[in-house]
């Protein structure tokens, strides 16, 4: 570190001595991307350049032209700006490069890297004083975008080169002081600025020293003392701030100072050390975290908020925003803090301006900006101009335009002095209301197929302003009449809003007229409107008015009840038809399965008759009446084969081609069933959606998951016939291997996507979700439908990348891996996604018109829980046995046993005797029947 300080000191000394001549000695052209192939050099390399170099130059020119055309269509394409600047800088096109950077800086705040490249290029070109002033202006713009220590340090060092000019030293000191105010509290990067400032003052001190052997004059002695005091002050100020490596700064102060360090400075230094220890965990968390570090920054912000130092709170917010400039919530919290706590006009408005330039698609930031401008009494013309920019920001929802219009109309309303009958502000307000209604009807509805204001809230507010503040009920009634013609006449709450307005600012006649129309038109809650009408007539109406109201409400409610009864009947009929269709489908399936079973039975009888004819003893063989399901497909277990050998007197095992097949089919049956050990869930993954025809799944999966770690066991699941069921458990030796195995989810195996998920018992964790994708609104992700099934991921990426940087593309497939014509495309930020929606929606891809929208999946309908009150109507599960009815859905139990254990007795005098519902005692369990009881019951039947 001492070597770095020595190098910096030498550099600053040299710059201070050279003065203004340092800038004049800079190179006078931009750096070339490749000195062998580009630029305006007179070297022989230009004449000897190969054809490949010329082709590359032509390609770059064509690409530059394409990017310029793209920006003429969509000026908010951030990545297109970056690509254009990179190519122009490589080609050395100074004029075009300046123009491209200027356009991008007008639309977006530039990052630290872009600003440093721009500044270094301009510094190399600046030789005259006027050109240096332009560089100063550029630095001033750069430090306003973000608080970046590197830019401030570059600014201060560049200003040192101009100390030879009039007021140069004071200018350098002013820039250093501003830099310390902005980033001097930066825990990890602030030390560099403090050291640079001290080295500059040390260089001034050395130039002020008298010649060796000479006696300084009183004026020189005063200058020396003043300069020494400046350096002492810088040391003391720095040692009172918690900065990394502040121990070395303290040691340097001890070595430099000829006097002992004051006790106050030592006390502040120790206090700063203690504060540094508190900050270190948060700084270390930031150093070890991955981008975007939002959680770590939020924890740091909460820590500083508790401490309550406004400067440190502002700095940590700025640090977080420098790395997360596209996070609207972070900007909103920062601006809220500035609005409520600091309340410094320049600081507040600058933060709001940067927020809307970074996240122009977020309407909440624009609304807060307009409020802040009004709060700090910005000129009306500037506020109106900012509102027009907001309308052109490209919001992604129709309701966003309603919100921004409402905020602007509120601002205009607060400007009006309603004590005057007419004023310029009032006319501007009315004109804005009319424009808002027309804008939502034309612009917004054309883009989103909806106005975003179905309840006409803007027109309602306009009507309230006219009625309450302007005493113009005639205009208010015209507005409400327009509102009702837009499909709102069927809603009771709309009529009651109008009625309340008439009640407060109109007359009884119009109130009665409104309620009569409401009774006639309302379809959602007509009873409520009828009640309000009767209440009005009860208080203010005559007998004739009361009779008319009663008759009108009775007739209306009668019609409503009749319509509801018809609707209920229609719904019941539809439900009955659906039940009949379901019963028919159920009966058809049962008949189909019964016919298949009958065919199998006839085939079995025929085989049995053939075997009886071939019997050596001429007698009917007595076989077991029932087999276990594992012995199906005509294959007998080994003990049965031995008995068969004894009966027919055959001493050899059956030979021929059938023997190996029987062995193969029984190989899975001999494997004992292995139950899953839930204690090993952390080292086990569940694999599903595999092909049923997969040969040797254990060996296949062991090889597939071997790259993740040691595979202890692969437990494939088979049915009773020995057929693979398409899923298995893979147990690893370590938890880390199981976590790595999850990365193989959706891997194609034999043409199907393999699903890999954690092994979790859903009975113990019912809320566990295997689905790894978000099911909520994601403004940086698009949902695309209508794609051709033949569209590949690469083809879709080629279409999407023209509108932004594509981070990920996911083609939606079914369980068999076949495409469904749907896809999700993730962009870097919301701005790129919103622009892609505008450009791609309705685009034709392989003769298919695609639909593009922001990803916002609908909520899944949860399965309805059974009604406990109807549980008694369900047939007890025990009558089907432990496994239910089985696949045939045919009950094998005699009808006599299917009767309810507590039959309903006959009704007497309208009451049901011994009904389960009427009795408070639980029903008795059915008596267990022996074989003899069972036989007697059948004989009786």
CSV table of N, CA and C in Angstrom, one decimal, residues 489-493 495-496 515-534 552-561 563-564:
chain,number,residue,atom,x,y,z
A,489,UNK,N,-75.0,1.3,-16.1
A,489,UNK,CA,-76.4,1.4,-15.6
A,489,UNK,C,-76.9,0.2,-14.9
A,490,UNK,N,-76.2,-0.9,-15.0
A,490,UNK,CA,-76.7,-2.1,-14.4
A,490,UNK,C,-76.2,-2.3,-13.0
A,491,UNK,N,-75.3,-1.4,-12.5
A,491,UNK,CA,-74.7,-1.5,-11.2
A,491,UNK,C,-75.3,-0.6,-10.2
A,492,UNK,N,-75.7,-1.1,-9.1
A,492,UNK,CA,-76.4,-0.3,-8.1
A,492,UNK,C,-75.5,0.7,-7.5
A,493,UNK,N,-74.2,0.4,-7.3
A,493,UNK,CA,-73.3,1.4,-6.6
A,493,UNK,C,-73.1,2.6,-7.5
A,495,UNK,N,-75.4,4.0,-9.5
A,495,UNK,CA,-76.6,4.8,-9.3
A,495,UNK,C,-76.6,5.5,-8.0
A,496,UNK,N,-76.2,4.8,-6.9
A,496,UNK,CA,-76.1,5.4,-5.6
A,496,UNK,C,-75.1,6.5,-5.5
A,515,UNK,N,-83.4,7.6,-9.0
A,515,UNK,CA,-83.8,6.3,-8.3
A,515,UNK,C,-84.8,5.5,-9.1
A,516,UNK,N,-85.7,6.2,-9.7
A,516,UNK,CA,-86.7,5.5,-10.6
A,516,UNK,C,-86.0,4.8,-11.7
A,517,UNK,N,-85.0,5.5,-12.3
A,517,UNK,CA,-84.2,4.9,-13.4
A,517,UNK,C,-83.4,3.7,-12.9
A,518,UNK,N,-82.8,3.9,-11.7
A,518,UNK,CA,-82.0,2.9,-11.1
A,518,UNK,C,-82.8,1.6,-10.8
A,519,UNK,N,-84.0,1.8,-10.3
A,519,UNK,CA,-84.9,0.6,-10.1
A,519,UNK,C,-85.1,-0.2,-11.4
A,520,UNK,N,-85.3,0.6,-12.4
A,520,UNK,CA,-85.6,-0.1,-13.7
A,520,UNK,C,-84.4,-0.8,-14.3
A,521,UNK,N,-83.2,-0.2,-14.1
A,521,UNK,CA,-82.0,-0.7,-14.8
A,521,UNK,C,-81.1,-1.6,-14.0
A,522,UNK,N,-81.1,-1.5,-12.7
A,522,UNK,CA,-80.1,-2.2,-11.9
A,522,UNK,C,-80.4,-3.7,-11.9
A,523,UNK,N,-79.3,-4.5,-12.1
A,523,UNK,CA,-79.5,-6.0,-12.2
A,523,UNK,C,-78.7,-6.7,-11.1
A,524,UNK,N,-77.7,-6.0,-10.5
A,524,UNK,CA,-77.0,-6.8,-9.5
A,524,UNK,C,-77.6,-6.8,-8.1
A,525,UNK,N,-78.0,-5.6,-7.6
A,525,UNK,CA,-78.6,-5.5,-6.3
A,525,UNK,C,-79.8,-4.6,-6.3
A,526,UNK,N,-80.9,-5.0,-7.0
A,526,UNK,CA,-82.1,-4.2,-7.1
A,526,UNK,C,-82.8,-3.9,-5.8
A,527,UNK,N,-82.7,-4.9,-4.9
A,527,UNK,CA,-83.3,-4.7,-3.6
A,527,UNK,C,-82.8,-3.4,-2.9
A,528,UNK,N,-81.5,-3.2,-2.9
A,528,UNK,CA,-80.9,-2.1,-2.3
A,528,UNK,C,-81.4,-0.8,-2.8
A,529,UNK,N,-81.5,-0.7,-4.2
A,529,UNK,CA,-81.9,0.5,-4.8
A,529,UNK,C,-83.4,0.8,-4.5
A,530,UNK,N,-84.2,-0.3,-4.5
A,530,UNK,CA,-85.6,-0.1,-4.1
A,530,UNK,C,-85.8,0.4,-2.7
A,531,UNK,N,-84.9,-0.1,-1.8
A,531,UNK,CA,-85.0,0.4,-0.4
A,531,UNK,C,-84.7,1.8,-0.3
A,532,UNK,N,-83.6,2.3,-1.0
A,532,UNK,CA,-83.3,3.7,-1.0
A,532,UNK,C,-84.4,4.6,-1.5
A,533,UNK,N,-85.1,4.1,-2.6
A,533,UNK,CA,-86.2,4.9,-3.2
A,533,UNK,C,-87.3,5.0,-2.2
A,534,UNK,N,-87.7,3.9,-1.5
A,534,UNK,CA,-88.8,3.9,-0.5
A,534,UNK,C,-88.4,4.8,0.7
A,552,UNK,N,-93.9,0.5,-8.2
A,552,UNK,CA,-92.7,0.3,-9.1
A,552,UNK,C,-91.7,-0.7,-8.5
A,553,UNK,N,-91.5,-0.6,-7.2
A,553,UNK,CA,-90.5,-1.5,-6.6
A,553,UNK,C,-91.1,-3.0,-6.5
A,554,UNK,N,-92.4,-3.1,-6.3
A,554,UNK,CA,-93.0,-4.4,-6.2
A,554,UNK,C,-93.0,-5.1,-7.6
A,555,UNK,N,-93.3,-4.3,-8.6
A,555,UNK,CA,-93.3,-4.9,-9.9
A,555,UNK,C,-91.9,-5.3,-10.3
A,556,UNK,N,-90.9,-4.4,-10.0
A,556,UNK,CA,-89.5,-4.7,-10.4
A,556,UNK,C,-89.0,-6.0,-9.6
A,557,UNK,N,-89.3,-6.1,-8.3
A,557,UNK,CA,-88.8,-7.2,-7.6
A,557,UNK,C,-89.5,-8.5,-8.0
A,558,UNK,N,-90.7,-8.4,-8.4
A,558,UNK,CA,-91.4,-9.6,-8.9
A,558,UNK,C,-90.8,-10.1,-10.1
A,559,UNK,N,-90.4,-9.2,-11.1
A,559,UNK,CA,-89.8,-9.6,-12.3
A,559,UNK,C,-88.4,-10.2,-12.0
A,560,UNK,N,-87.7,-9.5,-11.0
A,560,UNK,CA,-86.4,-10.0,-10.7
A,560,UNK,C,-86.5,-11.5,-10.1
A,561,UNK,N,-87.4,-11.7,-9.2
A,561,UNK,CA,-87.6,-13.0,-8.6
A,561,UNK,C,-88.0,-14.0,-9.6
A,563,UNK,N,-87.1,-13.9,-12.8
A,563,UNK,CA,-85.9,-14.2,-13.6
A,563,UNK,C,-85.0,-15.0,-12.9
A,564,UNK,N,-84.8,-14.8,-11.6
A,564,UNK,CA,-83.9,-15.6,-10.8
A,564,UNK,C,-84.4,-17.1,-10.7
